[in-house]
mmCIF file with all atom_site columns, C-alpha atoms in Angstrom:
data_model
loop_
_atom_site.group_PDB
_atom_site.id
_atom_site.type_symbol
_atom_site.label_atom_id
_atom_site.label_alt_id
_atom_site.label_comp_id
_atom_site.label_asym_id
_atom_site.label_entity_id
_atom_site.label_seq_id
_atom_site.pdbx_PDB_ins_code
_atom_site.Cartn_x
_atom_site.Cartn_y
_atom_site.Cartn_z
_atom_site.occupancy
_atom_site.B_iso_or_equiv
_atom_site.pdbx_formal_charge
_atom_site.auth_seq_id
_atom_site.auth_comp_id
_atom_site.auth_asym_id
_atom_site.auth_atom_id
_atom_site.pdbx_PDB_model_num
ATOM 1   C CA . PHE P 1 1   ? -21.303 -117.957 -29.954 1.00 81.00 ? 1   PHE P CA 1
ATOM 2   C CA . TYR P 1 2   ? -18.249 -119.934 -28.265 1.00 79.00 ? 2   TYR P CA 1
ATOM 3   C CA . GLN P 1 3   ? -19.846 -118.819 -24.584 1.00 82.00 ? 3   GLN P CA 1
ATOM 4   C CA . LYS P 1 4   ? -23.349 -119.153 -24.675 1.00 80.00 ? 4   LYS P CA 1
ATOM 5   C CA . PHE P 1 5   ? -23.715 -122.539 -26.839 1.00 81.00 ? 5   PHE P CA 1
ATOM 6   C CA . ILE P 1 6   ? -20.510 -124.358 -26.325 1.00 81.00 ? 6   ILE P CA 1
ATOM 7   C CA . GLU P 1 7   ? -18.943 -123.460 -22.373 1.00 82.00 ? 7   GLU P CA 1
ATOM 8   C CA . LEU P 1 8   ? -22.750 -123.016 -21.141 1.00 78.00 ? 8   LEU P CA 1
ATOM 9   C CA . SER P 1 9   ? -24.770 -125.521 -23.399 1.00 79.00 ? 9   SER P CA 1
ATOM 10  C CA . GLU P 1 10  ? -25.714 -126.801 -20.303 1.00 83.00 ? 10  GLU P CA 1
ATOM 11  C CA . ASN P 1 11  ? -27.477 -123.676 -18.568 1.00 83.00 ? 11  ASN P CA 1
ATOM 12  C CA . LYS P 1 12  ? -31.142 -123.950 -18.089 1.00 85.00 ? 12  LYS P CA 1
ATOM 13  C CA . GLY P 1 13  ? -31.193 -120.571 -20.005 1.00 83.00 ? 13  GLY P CA 1
ATOM 14  C CA . TRP P 1 14  ? -29.350 -121.445 -23.398 1.00 85.00 ? 14  TRP P CA 1
ATOM 15  C CA . ALA P 1 15  ? -30.586 -125.223 -23.708 1.00 88.00 ? 15  ALA P CA 1
ATOM 16  C CA . GLY P 1 16  ? -34.291 -124.595 -24.785 1.00 89.00 ? 16  GLY P CA 1
ATOM 17  C CA . MET P 1 17  ? -32.629 -121.956 -27.724 1.00 89.00 ? 17  MET P CA 1
ATOM 18  C CA . ILE P 1 18  ? -30.109 -124.934 -28.241 1.00 91.00 ? 18  ILE P CA 1
ATOM 19  C CA . SER P 1 19  ? -32.438 -127.814 -28.242 1.00 91.00 ? 19  SER P CA 1
ATOM 20  C CA . ARG P 1 20  ? -34.863 -125.809 -30.879 1.00 92.00 ? 20  ARG P CA 1
ATOM 21  C CA . ILE P 1 21  ? -31.543 -124.813 -32.955 1.00 93.00 ? 21  ILE P CA 1
ATOM 22  C CA . ILE P 1 22  ? -30.735 -128.460 -32.840 1.00 93.00 ? 22  ILE P CA 1
ATOM 23  C CA . LYS P 1 23  ? -34.143 -129.657 -34.003 1.00 93.00 ? 23  LYS P CA 1
ATOM 24  C CA . GLU P 1 24  ? -34.511 -127.154 -36.747 1.00 93.00 ? 24  GLU P CA 1
ATOM 25  C CA . TYR P 1 25  ? -31.526 -126.709 -38.433 1.00 94.00 ? 25  TYR P CA 1
ATOM 26  C CA . ARG P 1 26  ? -29.947 -129.722 -38.143 1.00 93.00 ? 26  ARG P CA 1
ATOM 27  C CA . GLY P 1 27  ? -31.115 -131.926 -41.221 1.00 87.00 ? 27  GLY P CA 1
ATOM 28  C CA . LYS P 1 28  ? -31.464 -135.366 -40.880 1.00 87.00 ? 28  LYS P CA 1
ATOM 29  C CA . GLY P 1 29  ? -27.936 -137.729 -41.276 1.00 86.00 ? 29  GLY P CA 1
ATOM 30  C CA . GLU P 1 30  ? -26.120 -134.203 -40.448 1.00 87.00 ? 30  GLU P CA 1
ATOM 31  C CA . LYS P 1 31  ? -23.687 -134.461 -37.918 1.00 88.00 ? 31  LYS P CA 1
ATOM 32  C CA . GLY P 1 32  ? -22.697 -132.470 -35.026 1.00 89.00 ? 32  GLY P CA 1
ATOM 33  C CA . PRO P 1 33  ? -22.098 -132.512 -31.786 1.00 88.00 ? 33  PRO P CA 1
ATOM 34  C CA . LYS P 1 34  ? -25.062 -133.760 -29.030 1.00 88.00 ? 34  LYS P CA 1
ATOM 35  C CA . GLY P 1 35  ? -26.138 -130.719 -27.688 1.00 88.00 ? 35  GLY P CA 1
ATOM 36  C CA . GLN P 1 36  ? -24.410 -127.926 -29.314 1.00 90.00 ? 36  GLN P CA 1
ATOM 37  C CA . PRO P 1 37  ? -25.219 -126.349 -32.161 1.00 92.00 ? 37  PRO P CA 1
ATOM 38  C CA . THR P 1 38  ? -22.348 -125.840 -34.919 1.00 92.00 ? 38  THR P CA 1
ATOM 39  C CA . PRO P 1 39  ? -21.788 -122.477 -35.903 1.00 91.00 ? 39  PRO P CA 1
ATOM 40  C CA . ASN P 1 40  ? -23.268 -123.003 -39.790 1.00 93.00 ? 40  ASN P CA 1
ATOM 41  C CA . GLU P 1 41  ? -26.801 -123.894 -37.300 1.00 94.00 ? 41  GLU P CA 1
ATOM 42  C CA . PHE P 1 42  ? -26.576 -121.098 -35.221 1.00 92.00 ? 42  PHE P CA 1
ATOM 43  C CA . ILE P 1 43  ? -25.957 -118.341 -37.762 1.00 93.00 ? 43  ILE P CA 1
ATOM 44  C CA . ARG P 1 44  ? -28.875 -119.410 -39.929 1.00 94.00 ? 44  ARG P CA 1
ATOM 45  C CA . PHE P 1 45  ? -31.262 -119.459 -36.744 1.00 93.00 ? 45  PHE P CA 1
ATOM 46  C CA . VAL P 1 46  ? -29.370 -115.945 -36.264 1.00 92.00 ? 46  VAL P CA 1
ATOM 47  C CA . LEU P 1 47  ? -30.684 -114.374 -39.938 1.00 92.00 ? 47  LEU P CA 1
ATOM 48  C CA . ASP P 1 48  ? -34.251 -116.118 -39.626 1.00 91.00 ? 48  ASP P CA 1
ATOM 49  C CA . ASP P 1 49  ? -34.225 -114.991 -36.123 1.00 88.00 ? 49  ASP P CA 1
ATOM 50  C CA . LEU P 1 50  ? -33.235 -111.227 -37.796 1.00 89.00 ? 50  LEU P CA 1
ATOM 51  C CA . HIS P 1 51  ? -36.268 -111.357 -40.910 1.00 86.00 ? 51  HIS P CA 1
ATOM 52  C CA . LYS P 1 52  ? -38.706 -110.885 -37.685 1.00 80.00 ? 52  LYS P CA 1
ATOM 53  C CA . LEU P 1 53  ? -37.287 -107.765 -37.478 1.00 79.00 ? 53  LEU P CA 1
ATOM 54  C CA . GLN P 1 54  ? -40.040 -106.403 -40.544 1.00 75.00 ? 54  GLN P CA 1
ATOM 55  C CA . LYS P 1 55  ? -42.688 -107.199 -38.686 1.00 79.00 ? 55  LYS P CA 1
ATOM 56  C CA . ASN P 1 56  ? -41.829 -107.243 -34.939 1.00 76.00 ? 56  ASN P CA 1
ATOM 57  C CA . GLN P 1 57  ? -38.836 -105.614 -33.891 1.00 69.00 ? 57  GLN P CA 1
ATOM 58  C CA . LEU P 1 58  ? -38.748 -106.350 -30.315 1.00 69.00 ? 58  LEU P CA 1
ATOM 59  C CA . ALA P 1 59  ? -39.157 -110.217 -31.079 1.00 77.00 ? 59  ALA P CA 1
ATOM 60  C CA . VAL P 1 60  ? -35.442 -110.520 -32.210 1.00 83.00 ? 60  VAL P CA 1
ATOM 61  C CA . ASP P 1 61  ? -32.797 -111.770 -29.480 1.00 83.00 ? 61  ASP P CA 1
ATOM 62  C CA . GLN P 1 62  ? -31.414 -108.776 -27.899 1.00 82.00 ? 62  GLN P CA 1
ATOM 63  C CA . HIS P 1 63  ? -27.985 -110.487 -28.272 1.00 83.00 ? 63  HIS P CA 1
ATOM 64  C CA . TRP P 1 64  ? -27.814 -110.118 -32.125 1.00 84.00 ? 64  TRP P CA 1
ATOM 65  C CA . ARG P 1 65  ? -30.157 -107.477 -32.854 1.00 84.00 ? 65  ARG P CA 1
ATOM 66  C CA . PRO P 1 66  ? -28.904 -104.512 -34.947 1.00 84.00 ? 66  PRO P CA 1
ATOM 67  C CA . GLN P 1 67  ? -27.660 -102.017 -32.102 1.00 82.00 ? 67  GLN P CA 1
ATOM 68  C CA . TYR P 1 68  ? -29.670 -98.754  -33.689 1.00 79.00 ? 68  TYR P CA 1
ATOM 69  C CA . LEU P 1 69  ? -33.265 -100.420 -32.374 1.00 78.00 ? 69  LEU P CA 1
ATOM 70  C CA . GLY P 1 70  ? -31.646 -100.139 -28.601 1.00 78.00 ? 70  GLY P CA 1
ATOM 71  C CA . CYS P 1 71  ? -30.158 -97.051  -28.811 1.00 80.00 ? 71  CYS P CA 1
ATOM 72  C CA . PRO P 1 72  ? -32.559 -94.279  -27.436 1.00 80.00 ? 72  PRO P CA 1
ATOM 73  C CA . PHE P 1 73  ? -30.803 -91.275  -29.396 1.00 79.00 ? 73  PHE P CA 1
ATOM 74  C CA . CYS P 1 74  ? -31.260 -93.384  -32.584 1.00 77.00 ? 74  CYS P CA 1
ATOM 75  C CA . LEU P 1 75  ? -35.084 -93.938  -31.507 1.00 75.00 ? 75  LEU P CA 1
ATOM 76  C CA . LEU P 1 76  ? -35.587 -89.788  -31.943 1.00 77.00 ? 76  LEU P CA 1
ATOM 77  C CA . ASP P 1 77  ? -36.407 -87.528  -34.535 1.00 80.00 ? 77  ASP P CA 1
ATOM 78  C CA . PHE P 1 78  ? -34.391 -84.869  -34.327 1.00 79.00 ? 78  PHE P CA 1
ATOM 79  C CA . SER P 1 79  ? -35.266 -81.647  -36.268 1.00 78.00 ? 79  SER P CA 1
ATOM 80  C CA . VAL P 1 80  ? -32.901 -79.549  -34.044 1.00 78.00 ? 80  VAL P CA 1
ATOM 81  C CA . TYR P 1 81  ? -29.187 -79.785  -33.675 1.00 79.00 ? 81  TYR P CA 1
ATOM 82  C CA . ALA P 1 82  ? -27.567 -77.775  -31.373 1.00 82.00 ? 82  ALA P CA 1
ATOM 83  C CA . ARG P 1 83  ? -24.304 -77.134  -30.479 1.00 82.00 ? 83  ARG P CA 1
ATOM 84  C CA . MET P 1 84  ? -22.743 -76.347  -26.624 1.00 81.00 ? 84  MET P CA 1
ATOM 85  C CA . GLU P 1 85  ? -20.637 -73.031  -28.523 1.00 86.00 ? 85  GLU P CA 1
ATOM 86  C CA . GLU P 1 86  ? -23.933 -71.671  -29.689 1.00 85.00 ? 86  GLU P CA 1
ATOM 87  C CA . LEU P 1 87  ? -26.074 -73.047  -26.775 1.00 82.00 ? 87  LEU P CA 1
ATOM 88  C CA . ASP P 1 88  ? -27.854 -69.481  -26.046 1.00 82.00 ? 88  ASP P CA 1
ATOM 89  C CA . GLN P 1 89  ? -28.852 -69.066  -29.411 1.00 86.00 ? 89  GLN P CA 1
ATOM 90  C CA . ASP P 1 90  ? -29.542 -72.849  -30.342 1.00 86.00 ? 90  ASP P CA 1
ATOM 91  C CA . SER P 1 91  ? -31.877 -72.367  -27.732 1.00 84.00 ? 91  SER P CA 1
ATOM 92  C CA . LEU P 1 92  ? -33.822 -69.335  -28.405 1.00 86.00 ? 92  LEU P CA 1
ATOM 93  C CA . TYR P 1 93  ? -34.232 -71.053  -31.931 1.00 88.00 ? 93  TYR P CA 1
ATOM 94  C CA . PHE P 1 94  ? -35.627 -73.685  -30.245 1.00 85.00 ? 94  PHE P CA 1
ATOM 95  C CA . PHE P 1 95  ? -37.574 -72.520  -27.778 1.00 85.00 ? 95  PHE P CA 1
ATOM 96  C CA . SER P 1 96  ? -39.292 -70.368  -30.286 1.00 88.00 ? 96  SER P CA 1
ATOM 97  C CA . LYS P 1 97  ? -40.113 -73.219  -32.713 1.00 86.00 ? 97  LYS P CA 1
ATOM 98  C CA . SER P 1 98  ? -42.030 -74.774  -30.271 1.00 86.00 ? 98  SER P CA 1
ATOM 99  C CA . ASN P 1 99  ? -43.872 -72.120  -28.914 1.00 88.00 ? 99  ASN P CA 1
ATOM 100 C CA . LEU P 1 100 ? -42.362 -72.426  -25.283 1.00 85.00 ? 100 LEU P CA 1
ATOM 101 C CA . THR P 1 101 ? -40.472 -68.935  -25.158 1.00 83.00 ? 101 THR P CA 1
ATOM 102 C CA . SER P 1 102 ? -43.554 -67.977  -23.180 1.00 85.00 ? 102 SER P CA 1
ATOM 103 C CA . ARG P 1 103 ? -43.164 -70.893  -20.694 1.00 85.00 ? 103 ARG P CA 1
ATOM 104 C CA . VAL P 1 104 ? -39.665 -71.559  -20.456 1.00 81.00 ? 104 VAL P CA 1
ATOM 105 C CA . ASN P 1 105 ? -37.391 -68.849  -19.528 1.00 78.00 ? 105 ASN P CA 1
ATOM 106 C CA . TYR P 1 106 ? -34.536 -69.702  -21.709 1.00 68.00 ? 106 TYR P CA 1
ATOM 107 C CA . LYS P 1 107 ? -31.501 -67.239  -20.449 1.00 70.00 ? 107 LYS P CA 1
ATOM 108 C CA . GLN P 1 108 ? -31.790 -68.852  -16.684 1.00 72.00 ? 108 GLN P CA 1
ATOM 109 C CA . LYS P 1 109 ? -28.513 -70.671  -16.335 1.00 68.00 ? 109 LYS P CA 1
ATOM 110 C CA . LEU P 1 110 ? -29.473 -73.570  -14.067 1.00 64.00 ? 110 LEU P CA 1
ATOM 111 C CA . ASN P 1 111 ? -26.098 -74.931  -13.440 1.00 62.00 ? 111 ASN P CA 1
ATOM 112 C CA . SER P 1 112 ? -24.145 -71.639  -11.765 1.00 53.00 ? 112 SER P CA 1
ATOM 113 C CA . ALA P 1 113 ? -20.923 -73.201  -12.064 1.00 55.00 ? 113 ALA P CA 1
ATOM 114 C CA . HIS P 1 114 ? -21.018 -71.652  -15.952 1.00 54.00 ? 114 HIS P CA 1
ATOM 115 C CA . ALA P 1 115 ? -22.707 -68.980  -15.169 1.00 53.00 ? 115 ALA P CA 1
ATOM 116 C CA . ALA P 1 116 ? -21.367 -65.076  -16.147 1.00 55.00 ? 116 ALA P CA 1
ATOM 117 C CA . SER P 1 117 ? -20.215 -65.044  -12.464 1.00 56.00 ? 117 SER P CA 1
ATOM 118 C CA . SER P 1 118 ? -18.008 -68.027  -12.628 1.00 57.00 ? 118 SER P CA 1
ATOM 119 C CA . THR P 1 119 ? -15.044 -68.239  -10.955 1.00 57.00 ? 119 THR P CA 1
ATOM 120 C CA . GLU P 1 120 ? -14.044 -70.558  -14.297 1.00 56.00 ? 120 GLU P CA 1
ATOM 121 C CA . LYS P 1 121 ? -14.307 -67.538  -16.102 1.00 58.00 ? 121 LYS P CA 1
ATOM 122 C CA . LYS P 1 122 ? -11.715 -65.277  -14.082 1.00 63.00 ? 122 LYS P CA 1
ATOM 123 C CA . PHE P 1 123 ? -9.446  -68.393  -13.877 1.00 55.00 ? 123 PHE P CA 1
ATOM 124 C CA . TRP P 1 124 ? -8.923  -69.034  -17.671 1.00 56.00 ? 124 TRP P CA 1
#
């Protein structure tokens, strides 16, 4: 709040939003700093903005949009959870369930550093 609406209140990028907040949330006769919204006005603005989530998630400003809406992993509906310790078995399960075993060589290890002949295994 402080950086965007107090320190940068003259900034062109925030000026439009600031004047809109003051116009919509500062009642007649209410006092507040000229050209800067009060914390109360800002909170009411954010809460009203968050109500847009039900209609259109992207309409809510990214600065206060809930983080899970921007998380690429949260947007996916996972049906298989794999563990690195059991990746061979979990890969076979995934490719079998997806009917991909005939199209993918799930036994092939592309990262040679972790292949069976790896010097890492000899080291440990």
